PDB file of N, CA and C in Angstrom:
ATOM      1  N   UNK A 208      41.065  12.538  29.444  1.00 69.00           N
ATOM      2  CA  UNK A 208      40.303  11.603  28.665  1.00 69.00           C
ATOM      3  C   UNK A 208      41.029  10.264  28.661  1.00 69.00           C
ATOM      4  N   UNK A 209      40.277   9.403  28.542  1.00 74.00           N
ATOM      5  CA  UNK A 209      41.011   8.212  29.263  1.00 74.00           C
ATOM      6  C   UNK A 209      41.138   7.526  27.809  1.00 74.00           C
ATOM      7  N   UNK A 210      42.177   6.770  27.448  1.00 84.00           N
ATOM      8  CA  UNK A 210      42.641   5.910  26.203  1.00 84.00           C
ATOM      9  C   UNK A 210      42.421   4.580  26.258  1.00 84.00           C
ATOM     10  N   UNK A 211      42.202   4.136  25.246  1.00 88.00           N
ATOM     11  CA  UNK A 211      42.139   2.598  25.187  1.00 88.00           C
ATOM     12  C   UNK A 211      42.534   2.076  23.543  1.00 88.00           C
ATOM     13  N   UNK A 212      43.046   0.843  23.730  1.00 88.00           N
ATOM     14  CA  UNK A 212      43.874   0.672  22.686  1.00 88.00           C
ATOM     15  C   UNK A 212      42.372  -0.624  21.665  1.00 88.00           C
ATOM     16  N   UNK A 213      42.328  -0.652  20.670  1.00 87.00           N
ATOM     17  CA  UNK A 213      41.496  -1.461  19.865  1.00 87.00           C
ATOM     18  C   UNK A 213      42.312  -1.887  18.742  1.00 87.00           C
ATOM     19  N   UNK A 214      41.832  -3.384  18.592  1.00 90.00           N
ATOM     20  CA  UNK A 214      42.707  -3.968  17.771  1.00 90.00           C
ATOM     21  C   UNK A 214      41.923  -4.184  16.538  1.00 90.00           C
ATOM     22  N   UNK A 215      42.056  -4.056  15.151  1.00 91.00           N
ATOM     23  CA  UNK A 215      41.506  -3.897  13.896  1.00 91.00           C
ATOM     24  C   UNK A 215      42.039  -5.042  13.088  1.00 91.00           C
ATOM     25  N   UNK A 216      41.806  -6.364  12.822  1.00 95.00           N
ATOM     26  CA  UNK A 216      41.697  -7.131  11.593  1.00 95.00           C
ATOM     27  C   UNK A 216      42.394  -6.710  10.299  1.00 95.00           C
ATOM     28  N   UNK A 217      43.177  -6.913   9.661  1.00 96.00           N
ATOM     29  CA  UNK A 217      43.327  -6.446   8.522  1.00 96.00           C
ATOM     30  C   UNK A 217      43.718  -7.205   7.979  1.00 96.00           C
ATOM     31  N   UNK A 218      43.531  -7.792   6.351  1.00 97.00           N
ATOM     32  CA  UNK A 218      43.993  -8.764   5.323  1.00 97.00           C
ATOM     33  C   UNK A 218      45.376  -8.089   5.377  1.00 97.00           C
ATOM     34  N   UNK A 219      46.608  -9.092   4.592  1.00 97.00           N
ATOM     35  CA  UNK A 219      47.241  -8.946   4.454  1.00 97.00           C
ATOM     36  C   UNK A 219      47.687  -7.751   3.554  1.00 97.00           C
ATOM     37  N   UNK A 220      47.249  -7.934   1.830  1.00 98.00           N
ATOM     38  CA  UNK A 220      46.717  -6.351   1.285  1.00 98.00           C
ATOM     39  C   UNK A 220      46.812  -5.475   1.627  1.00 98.00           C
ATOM     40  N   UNK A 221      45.760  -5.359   2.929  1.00 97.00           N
ATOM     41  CA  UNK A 221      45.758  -3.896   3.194  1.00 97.00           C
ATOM     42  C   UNK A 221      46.457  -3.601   3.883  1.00 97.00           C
ATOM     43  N   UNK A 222      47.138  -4.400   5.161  1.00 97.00           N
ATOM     44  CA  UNK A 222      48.317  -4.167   5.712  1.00 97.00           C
ATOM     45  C   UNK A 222      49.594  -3.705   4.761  1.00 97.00           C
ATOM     46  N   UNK A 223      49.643  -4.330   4.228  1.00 97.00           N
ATOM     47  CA  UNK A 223      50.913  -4.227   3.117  1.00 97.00           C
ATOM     48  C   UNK A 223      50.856  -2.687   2.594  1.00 97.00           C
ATOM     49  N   UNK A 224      49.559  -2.351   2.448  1.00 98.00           N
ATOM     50  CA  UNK A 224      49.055  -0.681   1.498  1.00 98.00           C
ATOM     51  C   UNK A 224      48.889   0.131   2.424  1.00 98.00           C
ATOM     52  N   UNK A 225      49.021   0.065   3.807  1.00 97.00           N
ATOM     53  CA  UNK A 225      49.005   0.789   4.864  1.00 97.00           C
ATOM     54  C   UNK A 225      49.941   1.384   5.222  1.00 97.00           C
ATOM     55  N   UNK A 226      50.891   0.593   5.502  1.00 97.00           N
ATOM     56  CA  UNK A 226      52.642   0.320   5.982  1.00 97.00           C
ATOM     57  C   UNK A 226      53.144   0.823   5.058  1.00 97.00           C
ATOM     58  N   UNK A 227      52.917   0.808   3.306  1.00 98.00           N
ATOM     59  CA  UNK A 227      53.517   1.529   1.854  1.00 98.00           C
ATOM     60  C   UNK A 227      53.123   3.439   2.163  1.00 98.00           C
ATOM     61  N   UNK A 228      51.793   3.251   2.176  1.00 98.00           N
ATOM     62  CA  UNK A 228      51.938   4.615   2.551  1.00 98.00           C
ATOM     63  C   UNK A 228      52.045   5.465   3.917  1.00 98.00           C
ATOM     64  N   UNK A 229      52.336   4.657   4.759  1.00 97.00           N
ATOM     65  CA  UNK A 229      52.692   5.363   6.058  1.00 97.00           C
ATOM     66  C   UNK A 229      54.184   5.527   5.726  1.00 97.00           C
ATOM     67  N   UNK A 230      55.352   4.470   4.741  1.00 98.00           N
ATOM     68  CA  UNK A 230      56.508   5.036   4.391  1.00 98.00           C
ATOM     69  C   UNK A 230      56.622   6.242   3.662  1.00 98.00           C
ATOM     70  N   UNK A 231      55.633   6.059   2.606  1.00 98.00           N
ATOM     71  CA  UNK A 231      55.301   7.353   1.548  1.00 98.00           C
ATOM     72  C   UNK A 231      55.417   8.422   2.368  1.00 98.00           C
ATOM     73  N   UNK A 232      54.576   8.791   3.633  1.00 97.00           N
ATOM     74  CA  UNK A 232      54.105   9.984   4.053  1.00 97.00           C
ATOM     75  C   UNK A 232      54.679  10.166   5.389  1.00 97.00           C
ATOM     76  N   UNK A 233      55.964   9.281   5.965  1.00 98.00           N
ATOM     77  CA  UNK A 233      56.604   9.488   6.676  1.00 98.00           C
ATOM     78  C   UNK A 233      55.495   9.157   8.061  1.00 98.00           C
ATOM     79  N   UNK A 234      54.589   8.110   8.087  1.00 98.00           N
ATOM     80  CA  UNK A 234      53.589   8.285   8.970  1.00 98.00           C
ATOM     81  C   UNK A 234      53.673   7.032   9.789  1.00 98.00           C
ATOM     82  N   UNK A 235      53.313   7.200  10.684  1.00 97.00           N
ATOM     83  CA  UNK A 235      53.222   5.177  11.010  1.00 97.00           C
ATOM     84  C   UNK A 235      51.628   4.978  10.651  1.00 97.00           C
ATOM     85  N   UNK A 236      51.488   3.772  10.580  1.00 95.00           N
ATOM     86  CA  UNK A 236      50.335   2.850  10.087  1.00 95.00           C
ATOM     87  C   UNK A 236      48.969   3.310  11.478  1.00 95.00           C
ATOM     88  N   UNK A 237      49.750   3.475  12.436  1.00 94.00           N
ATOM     89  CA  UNK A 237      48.744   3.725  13.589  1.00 94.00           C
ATOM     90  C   UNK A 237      47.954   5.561  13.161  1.00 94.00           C
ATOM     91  N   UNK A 238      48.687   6.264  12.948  1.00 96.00           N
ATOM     92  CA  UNK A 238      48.464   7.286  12.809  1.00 96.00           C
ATOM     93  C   UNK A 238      47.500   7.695  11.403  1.00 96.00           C
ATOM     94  N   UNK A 239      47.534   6.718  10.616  1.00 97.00           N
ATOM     95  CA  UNK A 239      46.791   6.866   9.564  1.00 97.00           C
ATOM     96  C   UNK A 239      45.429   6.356   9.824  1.00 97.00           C
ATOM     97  N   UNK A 240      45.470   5.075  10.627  1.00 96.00           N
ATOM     98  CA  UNK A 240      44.352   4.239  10.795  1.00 96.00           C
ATOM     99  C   UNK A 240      43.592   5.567  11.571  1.00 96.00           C
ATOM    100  N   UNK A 241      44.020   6.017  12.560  1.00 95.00           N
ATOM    101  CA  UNK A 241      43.673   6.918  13.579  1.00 95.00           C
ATOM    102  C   UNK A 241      42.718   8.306  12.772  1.00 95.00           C
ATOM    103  N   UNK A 242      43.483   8.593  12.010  1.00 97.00           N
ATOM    104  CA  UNK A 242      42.987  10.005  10.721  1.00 97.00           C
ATOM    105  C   UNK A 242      41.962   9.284   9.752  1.00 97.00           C
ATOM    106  N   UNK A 243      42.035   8.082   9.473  1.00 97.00           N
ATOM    107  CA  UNK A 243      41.268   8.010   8.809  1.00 97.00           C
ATOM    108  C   UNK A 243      39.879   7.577   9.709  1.00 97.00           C
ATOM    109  N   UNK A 244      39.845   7.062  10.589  1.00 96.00           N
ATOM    110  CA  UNK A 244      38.594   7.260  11.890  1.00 96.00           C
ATOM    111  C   UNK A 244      37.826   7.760  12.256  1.00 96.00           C
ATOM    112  N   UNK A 245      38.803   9.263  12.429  1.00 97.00           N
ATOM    113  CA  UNK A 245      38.315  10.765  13.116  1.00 97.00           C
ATOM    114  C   UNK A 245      37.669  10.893  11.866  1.00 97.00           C
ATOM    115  N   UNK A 246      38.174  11.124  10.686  1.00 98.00           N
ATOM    116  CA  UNK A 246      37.485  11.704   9.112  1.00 98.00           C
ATOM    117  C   UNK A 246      36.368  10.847   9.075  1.00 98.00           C
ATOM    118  N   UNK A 247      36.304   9.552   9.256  1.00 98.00           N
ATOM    119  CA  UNK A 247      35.275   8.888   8.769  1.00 98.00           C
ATOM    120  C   UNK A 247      33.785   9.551   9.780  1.00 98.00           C
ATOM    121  N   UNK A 248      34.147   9.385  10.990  1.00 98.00           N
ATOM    122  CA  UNK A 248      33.035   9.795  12.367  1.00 98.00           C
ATOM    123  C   UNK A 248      32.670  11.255  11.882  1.00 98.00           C
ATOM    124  N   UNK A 249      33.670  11.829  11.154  1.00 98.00           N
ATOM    125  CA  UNK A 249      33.012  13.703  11.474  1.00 98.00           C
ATOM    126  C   UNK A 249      32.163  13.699  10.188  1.00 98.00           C
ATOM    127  N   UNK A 250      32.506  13.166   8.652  1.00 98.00           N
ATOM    128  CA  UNK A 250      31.291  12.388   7.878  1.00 98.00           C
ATOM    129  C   UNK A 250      30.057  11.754   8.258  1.00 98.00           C
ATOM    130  N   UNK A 251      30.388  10.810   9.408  1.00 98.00           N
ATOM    131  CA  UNK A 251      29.248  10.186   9.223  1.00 98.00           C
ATOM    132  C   UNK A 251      28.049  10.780  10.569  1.00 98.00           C
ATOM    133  N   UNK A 252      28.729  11.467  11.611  1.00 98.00           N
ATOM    134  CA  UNK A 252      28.017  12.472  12.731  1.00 98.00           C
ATOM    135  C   UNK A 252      26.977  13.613  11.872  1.00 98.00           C
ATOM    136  N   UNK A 253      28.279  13.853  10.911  1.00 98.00           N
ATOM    137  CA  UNK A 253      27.418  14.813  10.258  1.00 98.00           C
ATOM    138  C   UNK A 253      26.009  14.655   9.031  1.00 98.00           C
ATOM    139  N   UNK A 254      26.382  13.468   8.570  1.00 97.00           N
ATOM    140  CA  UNK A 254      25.293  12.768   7.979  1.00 97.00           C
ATOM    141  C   UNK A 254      23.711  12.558   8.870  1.00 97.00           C
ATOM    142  N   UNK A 255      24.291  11.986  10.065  1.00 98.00           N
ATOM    143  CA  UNK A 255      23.178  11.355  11.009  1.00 98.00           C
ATOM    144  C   UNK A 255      22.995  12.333  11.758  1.00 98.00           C
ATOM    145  N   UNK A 256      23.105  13.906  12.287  1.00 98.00           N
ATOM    146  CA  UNK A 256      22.328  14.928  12.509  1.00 98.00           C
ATOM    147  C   UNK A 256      21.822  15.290  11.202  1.00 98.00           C
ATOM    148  N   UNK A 257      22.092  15.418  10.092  1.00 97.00           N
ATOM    149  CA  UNK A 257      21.006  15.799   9.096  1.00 97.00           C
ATOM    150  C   UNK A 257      19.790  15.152   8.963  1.00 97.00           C
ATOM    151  N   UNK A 258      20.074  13.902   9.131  1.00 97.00           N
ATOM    152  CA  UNK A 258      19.139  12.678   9.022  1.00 97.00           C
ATOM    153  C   UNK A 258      17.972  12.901  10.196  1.00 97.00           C
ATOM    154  N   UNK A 259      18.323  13.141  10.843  1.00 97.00           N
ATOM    155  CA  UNK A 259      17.696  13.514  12.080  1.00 97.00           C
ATOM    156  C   UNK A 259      17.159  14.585  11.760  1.00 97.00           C
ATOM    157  N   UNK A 260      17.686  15.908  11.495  1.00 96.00           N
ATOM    158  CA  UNK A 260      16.989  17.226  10.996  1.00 96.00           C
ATOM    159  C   UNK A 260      16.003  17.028  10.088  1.00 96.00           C
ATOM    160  N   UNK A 261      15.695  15.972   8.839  1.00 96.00           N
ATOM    161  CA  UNK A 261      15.170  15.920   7.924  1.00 96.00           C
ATOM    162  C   UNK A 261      13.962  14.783   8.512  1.00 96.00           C
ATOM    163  N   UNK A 262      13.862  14.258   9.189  1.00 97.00           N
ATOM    164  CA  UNK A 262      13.060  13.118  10.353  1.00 97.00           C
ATOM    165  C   UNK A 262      12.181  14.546  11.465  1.00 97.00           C
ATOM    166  N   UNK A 263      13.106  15.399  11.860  1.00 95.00           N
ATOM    167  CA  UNK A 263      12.001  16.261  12.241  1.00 95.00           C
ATOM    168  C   UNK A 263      11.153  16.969  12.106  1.00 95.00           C
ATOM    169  N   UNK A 264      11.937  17.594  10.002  1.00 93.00           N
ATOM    170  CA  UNK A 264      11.163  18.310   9.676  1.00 93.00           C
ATOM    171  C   UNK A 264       9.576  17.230   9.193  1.00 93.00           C
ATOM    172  N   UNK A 265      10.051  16.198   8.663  1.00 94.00           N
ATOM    173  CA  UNK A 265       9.049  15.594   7.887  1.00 94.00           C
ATOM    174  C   UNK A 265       7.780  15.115   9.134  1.00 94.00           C
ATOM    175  N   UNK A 266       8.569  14.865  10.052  1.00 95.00           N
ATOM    176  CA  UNK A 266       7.629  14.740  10.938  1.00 95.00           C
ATOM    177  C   UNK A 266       6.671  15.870  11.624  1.00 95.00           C
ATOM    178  N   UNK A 267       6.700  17.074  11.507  1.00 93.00           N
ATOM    179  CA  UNK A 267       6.465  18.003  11.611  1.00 93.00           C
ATOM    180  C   UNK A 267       5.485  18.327  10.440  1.00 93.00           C
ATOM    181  N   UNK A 268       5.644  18.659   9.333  1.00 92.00           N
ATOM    182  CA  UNK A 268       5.194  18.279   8.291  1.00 92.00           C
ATOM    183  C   UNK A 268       3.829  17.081   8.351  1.00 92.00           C
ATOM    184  N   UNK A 269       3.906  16.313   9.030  1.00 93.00           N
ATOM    185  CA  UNK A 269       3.062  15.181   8.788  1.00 93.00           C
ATOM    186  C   UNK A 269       1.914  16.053   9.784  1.00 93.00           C
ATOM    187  N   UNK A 270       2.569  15.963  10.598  1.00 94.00           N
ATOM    188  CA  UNK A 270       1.483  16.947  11.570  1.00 94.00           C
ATOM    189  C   UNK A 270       0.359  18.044  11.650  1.00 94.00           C
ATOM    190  N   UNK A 271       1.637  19.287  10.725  1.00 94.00           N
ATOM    191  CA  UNK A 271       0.547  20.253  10.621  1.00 94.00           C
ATOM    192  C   UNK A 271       0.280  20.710   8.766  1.00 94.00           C
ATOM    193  N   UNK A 272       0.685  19.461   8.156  1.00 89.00           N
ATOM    194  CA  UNK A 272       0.704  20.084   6.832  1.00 89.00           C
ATOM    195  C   UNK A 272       1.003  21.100   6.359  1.00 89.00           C
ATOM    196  N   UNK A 273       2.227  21.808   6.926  1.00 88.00           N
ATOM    197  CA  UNK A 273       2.657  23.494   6.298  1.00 88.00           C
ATOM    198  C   UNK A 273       3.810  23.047   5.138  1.00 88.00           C
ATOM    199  N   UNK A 274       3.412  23.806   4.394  1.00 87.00           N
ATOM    200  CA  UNK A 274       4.524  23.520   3.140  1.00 87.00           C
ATOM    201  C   UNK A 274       4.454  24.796   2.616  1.00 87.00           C
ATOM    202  N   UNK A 275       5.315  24.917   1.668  1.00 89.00           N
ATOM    203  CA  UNK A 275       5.889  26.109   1.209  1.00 89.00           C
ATOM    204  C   UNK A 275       5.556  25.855  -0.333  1.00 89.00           C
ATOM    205  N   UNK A 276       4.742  26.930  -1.235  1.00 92.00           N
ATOM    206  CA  UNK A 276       4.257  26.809  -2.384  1.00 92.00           C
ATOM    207  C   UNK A 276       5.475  26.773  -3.372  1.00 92.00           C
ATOM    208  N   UNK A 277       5.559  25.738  -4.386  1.00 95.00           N
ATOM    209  CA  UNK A 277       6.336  25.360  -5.114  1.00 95.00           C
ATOM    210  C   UNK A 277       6.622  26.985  -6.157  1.00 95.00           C
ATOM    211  N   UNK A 278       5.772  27.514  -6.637  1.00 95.00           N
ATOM    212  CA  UNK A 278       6.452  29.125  -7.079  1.00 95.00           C
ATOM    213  C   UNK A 278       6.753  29.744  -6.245  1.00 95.00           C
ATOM    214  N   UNK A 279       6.627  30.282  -4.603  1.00 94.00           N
ATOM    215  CA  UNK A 279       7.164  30.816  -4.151  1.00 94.00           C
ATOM    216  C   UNK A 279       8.470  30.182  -3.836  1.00 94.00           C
ATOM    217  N   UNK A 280       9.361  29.339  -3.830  1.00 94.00           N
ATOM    218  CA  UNK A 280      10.389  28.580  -3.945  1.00 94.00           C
ATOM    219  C   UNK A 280      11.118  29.147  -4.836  1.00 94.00           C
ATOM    220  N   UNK A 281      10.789  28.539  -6.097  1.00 94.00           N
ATOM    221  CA  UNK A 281      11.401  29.347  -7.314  1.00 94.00           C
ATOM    222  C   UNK A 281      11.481  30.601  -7.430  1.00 94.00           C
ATOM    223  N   UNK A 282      10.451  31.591  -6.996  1.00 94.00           N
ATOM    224  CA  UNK A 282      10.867  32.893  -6.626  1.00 94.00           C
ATOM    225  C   UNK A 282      12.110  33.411  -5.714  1.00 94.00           C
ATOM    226  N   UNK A 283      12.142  32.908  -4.827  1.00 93.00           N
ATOM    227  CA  UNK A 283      13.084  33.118  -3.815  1.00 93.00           C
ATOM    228  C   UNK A 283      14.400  32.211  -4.234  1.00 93.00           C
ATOM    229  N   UNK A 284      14.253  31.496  -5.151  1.00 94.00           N
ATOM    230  CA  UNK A 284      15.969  30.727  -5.677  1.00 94.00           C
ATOM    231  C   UNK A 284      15.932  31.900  -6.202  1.00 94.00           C
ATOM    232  N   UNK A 285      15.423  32.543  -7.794  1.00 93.00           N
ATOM    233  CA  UNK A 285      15.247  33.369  -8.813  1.00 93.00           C
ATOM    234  C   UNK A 285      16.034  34.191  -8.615  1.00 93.00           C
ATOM    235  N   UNK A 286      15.305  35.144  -6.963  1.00 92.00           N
ATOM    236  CA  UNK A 286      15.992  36.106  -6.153  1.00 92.00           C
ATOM    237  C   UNK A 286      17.494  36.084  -5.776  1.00 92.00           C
ATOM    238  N   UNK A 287      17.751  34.890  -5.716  1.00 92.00           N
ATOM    239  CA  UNK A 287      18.906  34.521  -4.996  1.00 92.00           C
ATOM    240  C   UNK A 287      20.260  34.545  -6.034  1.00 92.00           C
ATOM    241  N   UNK A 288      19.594  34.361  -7.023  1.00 83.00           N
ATOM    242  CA  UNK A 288      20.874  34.147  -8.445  1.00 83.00           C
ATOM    243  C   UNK A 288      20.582  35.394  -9.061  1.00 83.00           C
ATOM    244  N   UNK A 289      19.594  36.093  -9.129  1.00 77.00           N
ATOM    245  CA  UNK A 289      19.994  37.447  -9.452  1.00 77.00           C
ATOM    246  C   UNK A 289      21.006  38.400  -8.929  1.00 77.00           C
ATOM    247  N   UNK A 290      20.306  38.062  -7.358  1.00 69.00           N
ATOM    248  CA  UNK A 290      21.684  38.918  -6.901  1.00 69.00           C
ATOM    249  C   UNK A 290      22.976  38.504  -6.334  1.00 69.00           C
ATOM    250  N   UNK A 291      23.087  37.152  -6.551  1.00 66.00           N
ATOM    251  CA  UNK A 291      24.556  36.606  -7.252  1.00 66.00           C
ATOM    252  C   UNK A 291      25.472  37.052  -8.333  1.00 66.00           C
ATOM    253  N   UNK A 292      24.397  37.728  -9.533  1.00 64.00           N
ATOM    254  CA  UNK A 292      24.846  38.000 -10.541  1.00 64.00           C
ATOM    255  C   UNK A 292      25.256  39.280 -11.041  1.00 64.00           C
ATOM    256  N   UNK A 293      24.964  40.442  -9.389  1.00 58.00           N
ATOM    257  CA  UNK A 293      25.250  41.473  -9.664  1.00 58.00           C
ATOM    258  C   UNK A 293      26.803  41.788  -9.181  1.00 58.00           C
TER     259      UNK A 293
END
């Protein structure tokens, strides 16, 4: 996989609060920026396939009008915490 280096802007502030806790945590500043990246993308990937899942269902939905009756819903939660509770 091929690397490439990107350069990030930072106020002084946050430089300063970067570099504090990369001493804190024995980390360098690169390695944090880096973790906090990956964390942010696997949040937000995972957001925007839901988003997408919920865009297909509704669209789907628009289509053939199938919906699921609001008491049978509650029945089947009902079900579900009962036998949670055993």
């Amino acid at each position: 996989m091929a690397k490439s280096t990107l350069g990030v802007r930072l106020n002084e502030d946050t430089q300063q609060r970067l570099e504090a806790l990369g001493k804190a945590r024995d980390r360098t500043p690169h390695y944090l920026m880096k973790s906090a990246i990956e964390r942010f993308l696997e949040v937000e990937e995972a957001l925007e396939t839901e988003r997408q899942l919920v865009k297909s269902r509704w669209h789907k939905f628009e289509l053939t009008d199938d919906s699921i009756d609001h008491g049978d819903v509650k029945s089947w939660v009902a079900g579900l915490t009962a036998s949670n509770t055993k």
